[in-house]
Coordinates of C-alpha atoms and ligand atoms in Angstrom, one line a residue:
X1 CA 0.0 0.1 -0.1
X2 CA 1.0 3.7 -0.7
X3 CA 1.4 6.9 1.2
X4 CA 0.4 9.9 -1.2
X5 CA 1.1 13.5 -0.9
X6 CA -1.6 15.9 -1.3
X7 CA 0.7 18.3 -3.2
X8 CA 1.1 15.6 -5.9
X9 CA -2.6 14.5 -5.9
X10 CA -5.0 16.0 -8.5
X11 CA -7.8 16.6 -6.8
X12 CA -9.0 20.3 -7.2
X13 CA -11.6 20.9 -4.2
X14 CA -14.5 23.8 -4.9
X15 CA -15.9 26.0 -2.1
X16 CA -18.7 26.8 -3.8
X17 CA -21.9 24.3 -4.8
X18 CA -21.7 23.9 -8.5
X19 CA -24.6 25.3 -10.0
X20 CA -24.5 22.2 -12.7
X21 CA -25.4 20.0 -9.6
X22 CA -28.8 19.5 -8.1
X23 CA -28.3 16.2 -5.8
X24 CA -25.9 16.0 -2.9
X25 CA -24.1 13.3 -3.9
X26 CA -23.3 14.8 -7.6
X27 CA -22.4 18.1 -5.4
X28 CA -20.0 16.3 -3.2
X29 CA -18.1 14.3 -6.0
X30 CA -17.5 17.8 -7.8
X31 CA -16.6 19.6 -4.7
X32 CA -14.2 17.1 -3.7
X33 CA -12.4 16.8 -6.7
X34 CA -13.5 13.3 -7.7
X35 CA -15.0 14.0 -11.1
X36 CA -15.6 16.7 -13.7
X37 CA -18.2 16.9 -16.4
X38 CA -17.0 17.0 -20.0
X39 CA -20.8 17.1 -21.8
X40 CA -24.0 16.3 -21.2
X41 CA -23.8 12.5 -19.7
X42 CA -20.1 12.5 -20.0
X43 CA -17.8 12.7 -17.0
X44 CA -14.0 12.0 -16.5
X45 CA -13.0 10.6 -13.3
X46 CA -10.0 12.2 -11.6
X47 CA -7.4 10.2 -9.5
X48 CA -9.3 9.7 -6.1
X49 CA -12.6 8.4 -8.2
X50 CA -10.3 6.1 -10.0
X51 CA -9.2 4.8 -6.8
X52 CA -12.7 4.4 -5.6
X53 CA -13.9 2.5 -9.0
X54 CA -10.9 0.1 -8.8
X55 CA -12.0 -1.0 -5.3
X56 CA -15.4 -1.1 -6.2
X57 CA -14.5 -3.3 -9.2
X58 CA -11.9 -5.6 -7.3
X59 CA -14.5 -6.4 -4.8
X60 CA -16.8 -7.6 -7.7
X61 CA -14.1 -9.6 -9.4
X62 CA -13.5 -11.5 -6.1
X63 CA -16.9 -12.5 -5.3
X64 CA -17.5 -13.3 -8.9
X65 CA -14.2 -15.1 -9.5
X66 CA -15.0 -17.2 -6.3
X67 CA -18.3 -18.3 -7.4
X68 CA -16.6 -19.8 -10.6
X69 CA -17.5 -16.7 -13.2
X70 CA -14.4 -16.0 -15.7
X71 CA -13.5 -12.1 -16.6
X72 CA -13.6 -11.5 -20.5
X73 CA -13.2 -8.1 -22.2
X74 CA -15.2 -7.7 -25.4
X75 CA -15.4 -5.1 -27.9
X76 CA -17.4 -2.0 -27.3
X77 CA -18.3 -1.6 -30.8
X78 CA -20.5 -4.3 -32.1
X79 CA -21.7 -4.6 -35.9
X80 CA -25.1 -3.9 -36.4
X81 CA -25.7 -7.4 -38.0
X82 CA -25.9 -9.2 -34.6
X83 CA -28.3 -6.7 -33.5
X84 CA -30.6 -7.3 -36.6
X85 CA -30.1 -10.9 -35.6
X86 CA -31.7 -10.5 -31.9
X87 CA -34.2 -8.3 -33.0
X88 CA -33.0 -5.4 -30.9
X89 CA -31.6 -2.9 -33.3
X90 CA -34.9 -1.9 -34.2
X91 CA -36.4 -2.2 -30.8
X92 CA -34.1 -0.5 -28.8
X93 CA -35.1 3.0 -29.9
X94 CA -32.9 6.3 -29.8
X95 CA -30.9 5.2 -26.9
X96 CA -28.7 2.9 -29.0
X97 CA -25.9 4.7 -30.4
X98 CA -25.1 3.8 -33.6
X99 CA -21.9 5.0 -36.2
X100 CA -20.7 4.1 -39.6
X101 CA -17.2 2.9 -40.4
X102 CA -15.3 4.0 -43.4
X103 CA -16.8 1.3 -45.5
X104 CA -20.4 2.7 -44.6
X105 CA -20.8 -0.3 -42.3
X106 CA -22.9 0.2 -39.3
X107 CA -21.9 -0.6 -35.8
X108 CA -23.2 -0.1 -32.3
X109 CA -21.8 1.1 -29.4
X110 CA -22.7 -1.7 -26.8
X111 CA -25.3 -0.4 -24.2
X112 CA -25.3 -4.1 -22.6
X113 CA -23.5 -7.3 -24.4
X114 CA -26.1 -9.9 -24.7
X115 CA -25.8 -10.2 -28.7
X116 CA -21.7 -10.0 -28.6
X117 CA -21.6 -12.4 -25.6
X118 CA -23.9 -15.1 -27.5
X119 CA -21.6 -14.7 -30.6
X120 CA -18.6 -15.3 -28.6
X121 CA -20.2 -18.5 -27.1
X122 CA -21.7 -20.0 -30.0
X123 CA -20.2 -22.5 -31.8
X124 CA -17.4 -23.0 -29.5
X125 CA -19.3 -24.1 -26.6
X126 CA -21.4 -27.1 -28.3
X127 CA -21.6 -29.8 -25.9
X128 CA -23.6 -30.1 -22.7
X129 CA -20.4 -30.9 -20.9
X130 CA -18.9 -27.4 -21.7
X131 CA -22.0 -26.2 -19.1
X132 CA -22.6 -24.2 -17.5
X133 CA -20.5 -21.3 -18.2
X134 CA -20.5 -17.7 -16.7
X135 CA -18.5 -15.0 -18.3
X136 CA -18.7 -11.3 -16.8
X137 CA -16.8 -8.0 -18.3
X138 CA -16.2 -4.7 -16.6
X139 CA -16.2 -1.7 -19.5
X140 CA -17.6 1.5 -20.7
X141 CA -21.5 1.1 -21.8
X142 CA -23.2 3.7 -23.9
X143 CA -26.5 4.9 -23.9
X144 CA -28.2 8.0 -25.4
X145 CA -30.2 8.8 -22.5
X146 CA -33.3 11.0 -23.2
X147 CA -32.3 12.8 -19.7
X148 CA -28.8 12.3 -18.7
X149 CA -28.4 13.7 -15.1
X150 CA -27.2 13.6 -11.6
X151 CA -23.5 13.0 -12.7
X152 CA -22.6 9.4 -12.7
X153 CA -26.3 8.4 -11.9
X154 CA -27.3 8.5 -15.4
X155 CA -24.7 8.9 -17.8
X156 CA -24.3 8.4 -21.7
X157 CA -21.0 6.9 -21.1
X158 CA -20.5 4.8 -18.0
X159 CA -19.0 1.8 -16.7
X160 CA -20.6 -1.7 -15.9
X161 CA -20.2 -5.0 -15.1
X162 CA -22.0 -7.2 -17.4
X163 CA -22.3 -10.9 -16.7
X164 CA -23.9 -13.8 -18.8
X165 CA -24.5 -17.2 -17.6
X166 CA -25.1 -20.4 -20.2
X167 CA -26.8 -23.4 -18.8
X168 CA -28.3 -26.6 -20.5
X169 CA -31.9 -26.2 -19.1
X170 CA -34.2 -24.1 -17.0
X171 CA -32.9 -25.6 -13.6
X172 CA -29.6 -24.8 -14.3
X173 CA -30.3 -21.4 -15.4
X174 CA -32.2 -20.8 -12.4
X175 CA -29.3 -22.1 -10.1
X176 CA -27.2 -19.7 -11.7
X177 CA -29.4 -16.9 -11.3
X178 CA -29.9 -18.1 -7.5
X179 CA -25.8 -17.7 -7.3
X180 CA -25.5 -14.4 -8.7
X181 CA -28.6 -12.7 -6.7
X182 CA -26.2 -14.2 -3.5
X183 CA -23.2 -12.9 -5.2
X184 CA -24.4 -9.3 -5.5
X185 CA -26.3 -9.3 -2.0
X186 CA -22.7 -10.4 -0.5
X187 CA -20.6 -7.7 -2.7
X188 CA -22.8 -4.9 -2.1
X189 CA -22.6 -5.7 1.6
X190 CA -18.5 -5.9 1.4
X191 CA -18.5 -2.3 -0.4
X192 CA -20.5 -1.1 2.9
X193 CA -23.6 -0.2 0.6
X194 CA -27.0 -0.9 2.0
X195 CA -29.0 -2.6 -1.0
X196 CA -32.6 -3.8 -1.0
X197 CA -33.4 -6.4 -3.7
X198 CA -36.6 -5.4 -5.3
X199 CA -39.0 -7.6 -7.9
X200 CA -38.6 -5.6 -11.1
X201 CA -39.7 -5.1 -14.6
X202 CA -37.1 -6.5 -16.9
X203 CA -37.2 -3.7 -19.4
X204 CA -35.3 -3.5 -22.7
X205 CA -33.2 -6.5 -21.8
X206 CA -36.4 -8.9 -21.5
X207 CA -36.9 -12.2 -20.1
X208 CA -39.1 -12.9 -17.1
X209 CA -37.7 -13.1 -13.7
X210 CA -35.8 -9.9 -12.6
X211 CA -34.7 -8.3 -9.4
X212 CA -33.3 -5.0 -8.9
X213 CA -30.9 -4.1 -6.3
X214 CA -31.8 -1.0 -4.7
X215 CA -29.6 1.7 -2.4
X216 CA -32.2 3.3 -0.6
X217 CA -31.7 7.0 -0.8
X218 CA -33.9 10.1 -0.7
X219 CA -31.8 11.1 -4.1
X220 CA -33.1 8.2 -6.0
X221 CA -34.5 8.1 -9.0
X222 CA -36.4 4.9 -8.6
X223 CA -39.7 4.4 -6.6
X224 CA -39.9 1.3 -4.5
X225 CA -42.7 -0.3 -2.4
X226 CA -41.8 -2.4 0.5
X227 CA -43.5 -4.1 3.5
X228 CA -42.3 -5.4 6.7
X229 CA -43.0 -8.9 5.6
X230 CA -40.2 -8.7 3.0
X231 CA -41.9 -8.0 0.0
X232 CA -40.3 -5.3 -2.0
X233 CA -40.6 -4.2 -5.8
X234 CA -40.2 -1.4 -8.1
X235 CA -43.3 0.3 -8.8
X236 CA -42.6 -0.4 -12.3
X237 CA -43.4 -4.3 -11.4
X238 CA -45.5 -4.3 -8.2
X239 CA -49.6 -4.6 -8.9
X240 CA -51.4 -2.3 -7.3
X241 CA -54.2 -3.7 -4.7
X242 CA -56.3 -1.1 -3.5
X243 CA -58.7 -1.1 -0.5
X244 CA -62.0 0.2 -1.7
X245 CA -64.7 1.0 0.9
X246 CA -67.6 2.5 -0.8
X247 CA -71.1 1.7 -0.5
X248 CA -73.0 2.7 -3.4
X249 CA -76.5 5.1 -3.0
X250 CA -78.4 3.7 -6.2
X251 CA -78.0 -0.1 -6.5
X252 CA -80.9 -0.1 -8.9
X253 CA -80.0 1.6 -11.5
X254 CA -77.3 4.3 -12.1
X255 CA -77.9 8.1 -11.7
X256 CA -76.8 10.6 -14.1
X257 CA -75.4 13.6 -12.1
X258 CA -74.5 17.3 -13.6
X259 CA -70.9 18.0 -13.1
X260 CA -70.2 21.3 -14.8
X261 CA -66.6 21.8 -15.8
X262 CA -65.7 19.2 -13.2
X263 CA -62.8 17.5 -15.8
X264 CA -60.3 16.6 -13.1
X265 CA -60.7 14.0 -10.7
X266 CA -60.1 16.2 -7.7
X267 CA -63.0 18.4 -9.0
X268 CA -65.5 15.4 -9.8
X269 CA -64.8 14.1 -6.3
X270 CA -65.5 17.5 -4.7
X271 CA -68.6 18.1 -6.8
X272 CA -70.0 14.5 -5.7
X273 CA -68.5 14.9 -2.2
X274 CA -66.7 11.5 -2.8
X275 CA -63.2 10.3 -2.3
X276 CA -61.1 10.8 -5.5
X277 CA -60.3 6.7 -5.0
X278 CA -64.1 6.3 -5.7
X279 CA -63.8 7.7 -9.1
X280 CA -62.9 5.8 -11.9
X281 CA -60.3 7.7 -13.9
X282 CA -60.1 7.1 -17.8
X283 CA -56.9 7.4 -19.6
X284 CA -56.9 7.5 -23.4
X285 CA -54.1 6.3 -25.7
X286 CA -53.3 5.7 -29.2
X287 CA -51.2 2.4 -29.2
X288 CA -48.7 1.0 -31.7
X289 CA -50.6 -2.9 -30.7
X290 CA -54.0 -2.4 -30.2
X291 CA -55.1 1.4 -31.9
X292 CA -57.2 3.4 -29.7
X293 CA -57.5 2.3 -26.1
X294 CA -59.2 3.7 -23.2
X295 CA -58.2 2.5 -19.8
X296 CA -59.9 2.7 -16.4
X297 CA -58.0 3.3 -13.4
X298 CA -58.6 4.3 -9.8
X299 CA -58.9 8.1 -9.6
X300 CA -56.1 8.4 -6.9
X301 CA -53.6 6.3 -9.1
X302 CA -51.4 6.9 -12.1
X303 CA -50.9 4.8 -15.1
X304 CA -47.1 3.7 -15.3
X305 CA -45.1 4.5 -18.7
X306 CA -43.0 1.5 -18.2
X307 CA -46.1 -1.0 -17.8
X308 CA -47.8 0.5 -20.9
X309 CA -45.1 0.1 -23.1
X310 CA -45.0 -3.8 -22.0
X311 CA -48.3 -4.0 -22.4
X312 CA -49.3 -2.1 -25.4
X313 CA -45.7 -1.3 -27.3
X314 CA -45.2 2.3 -28.5
X315 CA -48.0 4.6 -27.4
X316 CA -48.8 8.4 -26.5
X317 CA -51.8 10.1 -24.8
X318 CA -54.4 11.2 -27.3
X319 CA -54.2 14.5 -28.3
X320 CA -57.4 16.8 -28.3
X321 CA -57.9 16.1 -32.0
X322 CA -57.4 12.5 -31.4
X323 CA -60.1 12.2 -28.5
X324 CA -62.6 13.8 -30.8
X325 CA -61.7 11.4 -33.6
X326 CA -62.1 8.6 -31.5
X327 CA -65.7 9.6 -30.3
X328 CA -64.4 10.7 -26.7
X329 CA -65.4 13.9 -24.6
X330 CA -62.4 14.7 -22.9
X331 CA -62.9 14.8 -19.0
X332 CA -66.2 12.6 -19.3
X333 CA -64.9 9.4 -20.6
X334 CA -66.8 6.3 -19.0
X335 CA -67.6 2.6 -19.8
X336 CA -71.3 3.1 -20.2
X337 CA -72.2 3.8 -24.0
X338 CA -68.2 4.2 -24.9
X339 CA -67.5 5.0 -28.4
X340 CA -67.3 1.7 -30.4
X341 CA -64.1 3.2 -31.8
X342 CA -61.9 2.4 -28.8
X343 CA -60.8 -1.1 -26.7
X344 CA -61.6 -0.5 -23.1
X345 CA -59.8 -2.1 -20.2
X346 CA -59.8 -1.8 -16.6
X347 CA -56.8 -2.1 -14.3
X348 CA -56.5 -4.8 -12.2
X349 CA -57.2 -2.8 -9.0
X350 CA -60.8 -2.1 -10.0
X351 CA -61.7 -5.7 -10.0
X352 CA -63.3 -5.6 -6.7
X353 CA -65.2 -2.6 -7.7
X354 CA -68.7 -3.5 -9.1
X355 CA -70.3 0.1 -8.9
X356 CA -68.6 2.7 -10.6
X357 CA -68.4 6.9 -10.3
X358 CA -67.4 7.7 -13.8
X359 CA -67.8 9.9 -16.9
X360 CA -71.3 9.8 -18.5
X361 CA -69.6 10.1 -22.0
X362 CA -71.6 13.6 -22.2
X363 CA -70.3 17.1 -21.6
X364 CA -70.9 18.3 -17.8
X365 CA -72.1 15.1 -16.9
X366 CA -70.9 11.6 -14.7
X367 CA -72.5 8.4 -13.7
X368 CA -73.0 7.5 -9.9
X369 CA -73.1 3.8 -9.6
X370 CA -72.5 2.2 -12.9
X371 CA -72.8 -1.7 -12.6
X372 CA -70.3 -3.6 -14.4
X373 CA -72.1 -6.8 -16.4
X374 CA -75.2 -4.5 -15.9
X375 CA -74.7 -1.3 -17.3
X376 CA -71.7 -2.0 -19.6
X377 CA -70.1 -5.3 -20.6
X378 CA -67.5 -6.8 -18.0
X379 CA -64.2 -5.4 -19.0
X380 CA -60.8 -7.4 -19.6
X381 CA -58.1 -6.4 -17.2
X382 CA -54.8 -4.9 -17.5
X383 CA -52.1 -4.4 -15.1
X384 CA -51.0 -0.7 -16.0
X385 CA -51.0 1.7 -12.8
X386 CA -48.4 2.5 -10.4
X387 CA -48.8 0.8 -7.0
X388 CA -48.2 3.5 -4.6
X389 CA -47.8 3.9 -0.6
X390 CA -51.0 2.6 1.0
X391 CA -51.8 -0.3 -1.4
X392 CA -51.8 -3.4 -0.2
X393 CA -49.1 -5.8 0.0
X394 CA -49.5 -8.7 -2.4
X395 CA -48.3 -11.1 0.1
X396 CA -49.9 -10.2 3.7
X397 CA -52.1 -7.2 2.8
X398 CA -50.8 -4.8 5.0
X399 CA -50.1 -1.3 3.8
X400 CA -47.2 -0.7 1.4
X401 CA -44.5 1.6 2.3
X402 CA -43.0 3.9 -0.3
X403 CA -39.4 4.7 -0.7
X404 CA -36.9 6.2 -3.3
X405 CA -33.8 4.1 -4.4
X406 CA -30.9 4.1 -6.9
X407 CA -30.9 1.0 -9.1
X408 CA -27.2 -0.2 -8.8
X409 CA -27.6 -3.5 -10.1
X410 CA -30.0 -5.6 -11.9
X411 CA -30.4 -9.8 -12.4
X412 CA -32.1 -11.3 -15.1
X413 CA -33.7 -14.8 -16.2
X414 CA -33.4 -14.4 -20.1
X415 CA -34.4 -18.0 -20.7
X416 CA -33.8 -18.4 -24.8
X417 CA -34.6 -14.9 -25.5
X418 CA -31.4 -14.1 -27.3
X419 CA -30.1 -17.7 -27.8
X420 CA -33.3 -18.3 -30.0
X421 CA -32.7 -15.8 -32.6
X422 CA -29.2 -16.0 -32.4
X423 CA -29.4 -19.7 -33.0
X424 CA -26.8 -20.3 -30.4
X425 CA -27.2 -24.2 -29.3
X426 CA -25.4 -27.2 -28.0
X427 CA -26.0 -30.9 -28.0
X428 CA -27.4 -32.9 -25.1
X429 CA -26.2 -36.3 -24.2
X430 CA -28.4 -37.9 -27.0
X431 CA -26.9 -35.5 -29.3
X432 CA -30.0 -33.3 -29.5
X433 CA -29.9 -29.5 -30.2
X434 CA -31.2 -27.2 -27.7
X435 CA -31.0 -23.3 -27.0
X436 CA -28.8 -22.4 -24.3
X437 CA -30.9 -21.2 -21.3
X438 CA -29.1 -17.7 -20.2
X439 CA -29.2 -15.4 -17.3
X440 CA -27.9 -11.6 -17.4
X441 CA -26.3 -9.7 -14.5
X442 CA -25.6 -6.2 -14.4
X443 CA -23.8 -3.6 -12.2
X444 CA -23.4 0.1 -12.6
X445 CA -20.3 0.5 -11.2
X446 CA -19.9 4.3 -11.7
X447 CA -23.2 4.7 -10.6
X448 CA -22.2 2.5 -7.4
X449 CA -19.6 5.2 -6.8
X450 CA -22.1 7.8 -6.6
X451 CA -24.6 5.7 -4.6
X452 CA -22.1 5.1 -1.9
X453 CA -21.9 9.0 -1.4
X454 CA -25.7 9.5 -1.9
X455 CA -26.1 6.8 1.3
X456 CA -23.0 8.3 3.2
X457 CA -22.3 11.9 3.4
X458 CA -23.2 14.8 5.8
X459 CA -23.2 18.5 5.4
X460 CA -19.3 18.5 5.3
X461 CA -18.8 16.1 2.8
X462 CA -18.4 12.4 1.9
X463 CA -17.9 9.5 4.5
X464 CA -16.6 6.7 2.8
X465 CA -17.2 3.2 4.1
X466 CA -13.3 1.6 4.7
X467 CA -13.6 -0.9 1.9
X468 CA -14.2 1.6 -0.6
X469 CA -12.2 4.6 0.4
X470 CA -9.7 6.0 -1.7
X471 CA -7.3 6.3 1.4
X472 CA -8.2 5.1 4.7
X473 CA -6.2 7.6 6.6
X474 CA -5.9 11.3 5.8
X475 CA -3.1 13.2 7.7
X476 CA -3.3 16.9 7.9
X477 CA 0.0 18.3 8.5
X478 CA -0.4 21.9 10.1
X479 CA 3.2 22.8 9.9
X480 CA 4.8 20.7 6.8
X481 CA 8.1 22.8 6.9
X482 CA 9.1 21.1 10.3
X483 CA 11.4 18.3 9.5
X484 CA 10.9 16.5 13.0
X485 CA 7.0 16.4 12.4
X486 CA 7.5 15.4 8.6
X487 CA 10.0 12.6 9.8
X488 CA 7.4 11.2 12.6
X489 CA 4.6 11.3 10.0
X490 CA 6.4 9.4 7.3
X491 CA 7.1 7.0 9.5
X492 CA 3.8 6.7 10.9
X493 CA 2.3 6.3 7.5
X494 CA 4.8 3.9 6.3
X495 CA 4.0 1.8 9.2
X496 CA 0.3 2.0 8.5
X497 CA 0.5 1.6 4.9
X498 CA 2.6 -1.8 5.6
X499 CA -0.5 -3.0 7.6
X500 CA -2.5 -2.7 4.2
X501 CA -3.9 0.7 4.4
X502 CA -3.4 3.8 2.1
X503 CA -2.2 7.1 3.4
X504 CA -2.9 10.5 2.4
X505 CA -0.7 13.2 4.0
X506 CA -1.8 16.7 3.2
X507 CA 1.6 18.5 2.9
X508 CA 0.3 21.7 1.3
X509 CA 1.1 24.9 2.6
X510 CA -2.1 26.3 2.7
X511 CA -3.7 27.3 6.0
X512 CA -4.9 24.8 8.7
X513 CA -9.0 25.9 8.2
X514 CA -9.3 25.0 4.5
X515 CA -7.0 21.8 5.0
X516 CA -9.6 20.7 7.6
X517 CA -12.3 21.6 5.4
X518 CA -11.0 19.5 2.4
X519 CA -10.4 16.4 4.9
X520 CA -13.8 16.3 5.8
X521 CA -15.0 17.2 2.0
X522 CA -12.7 14.3 0.9
X523 CA -14.0 11.7 3.4
X524 CA -11.5 9.3 4.3
X525 CA -12.5 7.2 6.9
X526 CA -9.7 8.2 9.4
X527 CA -8.5 11.5 10.1
X528 CA -5.1 12.5 11.9
X529 CA -3.9 16.0 12.7
X530 CA -0.6 17.0 13.8
X531 CA 1.2 20.7 13.9
X532 CA 4.2 22.1 15.8
X533 CA 2.2 22.9 19.1
X534 CA 0.7 19.1 19.4
X535 CA 3.9 17.6 18.4
X536 CA 5.6 19.5 21.3
X537 CA 3.0 18.1 23.9
X538 CA 3.9 14.6 22.2
X539 CA 0.3 13.9 21.1
X540 CA -1.9 14.3 17.6
X541 CA -5.6 14.5 17.1
X542 CA -7.5 11.4 15.9
X543 CA -11.1 11.4 14.4
X544 CA -13.2 9.3 12.6
X545 CA -15.0 10.9 9.6
X546 CA -18.0 9.6 10.1
X547 CA -18.4 11.4 13.6
X548 CA -15.6 13.8 13.6
X549 CA -15.0 13.4 17.4
X550 CA -11.6 14.7 18.0
X551 CA -9.6 12.4 20.8
X552 CA -5.7 13.0 21.7
X553 CA -3.5 10.3 21.0
X554 CA 0.4 10.0 22.4
X555 CA 2.6 10.0 19.8
X556 CA 4.3 6.8 20.4
X557 CA 0.7 5.1 21.0
X558 CA -0.6 6.6 17.5
X559 CA 0.3 3.7 15.3
X560 CA -1.6 1.1 17.5
X561 CA -4.5 3.4 17.9
X562 CA -5.2 3.9 14.6
X563 CA -4.8 0.5 13.7
X564 CA -7.4 -0.5 16.3
X565 CA -9.8 2.3 14.6
X566 CA -9.4 0.9 11.3
X567 CA -9.9 -2.5 12.4
X568 CA -13.4 -1.8 14.1
X569 CA -14.4 0.1 11.0
X570 CA -13.5 -3.0 9.1
X571 CA -15.7 -5.2 11.2
X572 CA -18.4 -3.2 11.9
X573 CA -19.2 -2.7 7.7
Ligands
ATP601 P1 -32.4 2.9 -15.4 O1 -33.9 2.2 -15.2 O2 -31.9 3.3 -14.0 O3 -32.0 3.5 -16.8 P2 -32.0 0.1 -16.6 O4 -32.6 -0.7 -15.8 O5 -31.8 0.6 -17.8 O6 -31.4 1.5 -15.5 P3 -29.7 -1.8 -17.0 O7 -30.0 -2.3 -18.2 O8 -30.4 -2.9 -15.9 O9 -30.3 -0.7 -16.5 O10 -28.4 -2.0 -16.4 C1 -27.5 -2.4 -15.4 C2 -26.9 -1.8 -14.6 O11 -26.4 -0.3 -15.1 C3 -28.3 -0.6 -13.8 O12 -28.6 -1.5 -12.9 C4 -27.6 0.9 -13.4 O13 -26.8 0.4 -12.2 C5 -26.5 0.8 -14.6 N1 -26.7 1.9 -15.3 C6 -27.8 1.7 -16.5 N2 -27.9 2.8 -17.1 C7 -27.1 3.8 -16.6 C8 -26.7 5.0 -16.8 N3 -27.3 5.9 -18.1 N4 -25.8 5.7 -16.3 C9 -25.1 5.1 -15.1 N5 -25.4 3.6 -15.0 C10 -26.4 2.9 -15.5
MG602 MG1 -32.2 -2.0 -14.7

C-alpha cells in the first residue's frame, strides 16, 4: 500500500456548490475533486474516483471469481448485424448509439452485451459437458439517455459490469441466477452499501424473472414499495391492490349527475362529495399494438409508462384531435355507451369494484353507481397503474411503504430470448440440439460510486466506508516545513501502509482551516492532524470521519490506536 502527498494529487476541490449539480452526491463528487463534466452525460474520473472505482471493481471481481465466473473483455463496438439477428436493432430505440465505419458499415456502441456474448459462445460451446458457463466483463457502456443527469447516476457513457450465464436447462439457469443474486447481496455488503433487492420489470433486456438491487436514498430516481413482511418491488413491477370501502347509493340503476366543468378527478370528487379513489379515471391512448385504447383506473392512481410500453408497445396520450376522432369527450369518458372506436380495459385494481362513479360520455355529466355486467359489458383487465404507498402488500395485505432508491444492479433470467434468434445451441447427451438458457447480470460500477456517496455523507462532505475509501487515513500536516514532524509522520504513514492501508498526507502549505475542510470534504474514514504545538506536547489529534469527534493520542501510541480504529471500522461494515 502506498503513501501519497496531497501536493502531488490532482484533486481540485471547490468551495462553492457547482450550479450544474442538483443532488448532494453529485455536488460532493464535484466539490471534492473526484469527477469533472465533459459534456452532458459524460464525466472524467479524477485520481480519487479512479481509486474508488478500482476498489469497487476488485470487490466485484473477487466475489464473482470465487463463484466460478470468468472475466473477459469484449469490444465495445459491435456490428449492427448481430443486433439485427436478436431483433434489438429496431426495438432499442434512440438510446442505442450507432455509427458508421469508413466502409459505411453500421456499428453499435454497446449499451449491454447479450448479442456479442452470445456470438462469442455460439459454435465454440457445443456440448452440454461445457456447461454451465458464466462470463463477465467490466467496461464502458453507452446509452443515449433521454435525460442524462445527476452526474454519474445517469450517464451516456458509464462503467458497467455485465455478466452472462449459459446453462443447459431452465433449472440450471435458475441455479446460476440464484448464485448471482447471492453474489450481488454479498458484494454490495462488502462495499458497505446497503441495498434492498426488489422485484423488477425486465425492461429493454427482456426475459421474465428479474430483481433490482436498490440503494435506498432520498435522491434516488427509482420508486420502490416494500413491506415489513419482506416483500419489495419497483413501482414498475408492483401490482396495485387497492382497498375500496364504498357503499353505493343507487343499486337499482345508475344516476346521471351534472358535473359542470369538473374535468379533473379532484373536481369531480369535490362536486360529488366522494373521495378521489372512489372515482374511476379514464386514460385514452393511441397504441402501436391495439390502436385506440381507453384504460379505466382508480382516480387516485397514475398509469405507469413502463407498464404501458410493456403491454401496448409504443404509445402516447391522445391529443385533443385524436379524442374527438375517437368519439371521446375529454374529462367525461366512462364505460357506459363508450365509443366503439376504442378498446376498453380496466386496471386489475378495479376488480373488486362493482359500482362505478365514472364519466357519462356526455359533456358536464358523470354517472353514480354504474354497474359492471349490467350497465356495461365486463371489461378485460390490464396491469397498468403504478402501485403506491398505502396500497396493499400482495403477500400479507398490510399497507405498503414507499421509498426512493438508486438501482445499482439488476439480475435477469433470460431463458432463450437471445439464444433462439441468434441460434446459439449445444448438443445434449443424446446429440439433440437445444438453445442455451441464459441469465444476465449487470452492476452500474460508476453509478455505485455515486450511490455510496448518496448513502453516506453529511453537510461537510463524503463519508467513505473503509472498503472503498481512496485512502484509509488522511493526515493533515499543520506545519509541513517542520522536519521533525515530517519525519515522524512519514514513519507513521509507512507503518500504517505496511498493514495494508493507503495513507494521504496533506503536505500543502495552505492554512489549517481549508485543510481541515478538505479532509472533511474528501471523506477518508480516519483523519489525523498534527502541528508544531501538539508535537511538542507529544500528542496528535485523531478523528473518525463519521462523527468527527477529536481524541488526543500520544505520539508513541498513535500507530496502534489508528490500527485499532481501522480494524474496528473494517469489522463494523
Ligand atoms: P435505469 O432503469 O436506471 O435506466 P436500466 O434498468 O436501464 O437502468 P440495466 O440495463 O439494468 O439498467 O443496466 C445495469 C445497471 O447499469 C443498472 O442497474 C444501473 O446500475 C447501471 N446503469 C444503467 N443505465 C445507466 C446510466 N445511464 N448511467 C449509469 N449507470 C447506468
Ligand atoms: Mg435495470
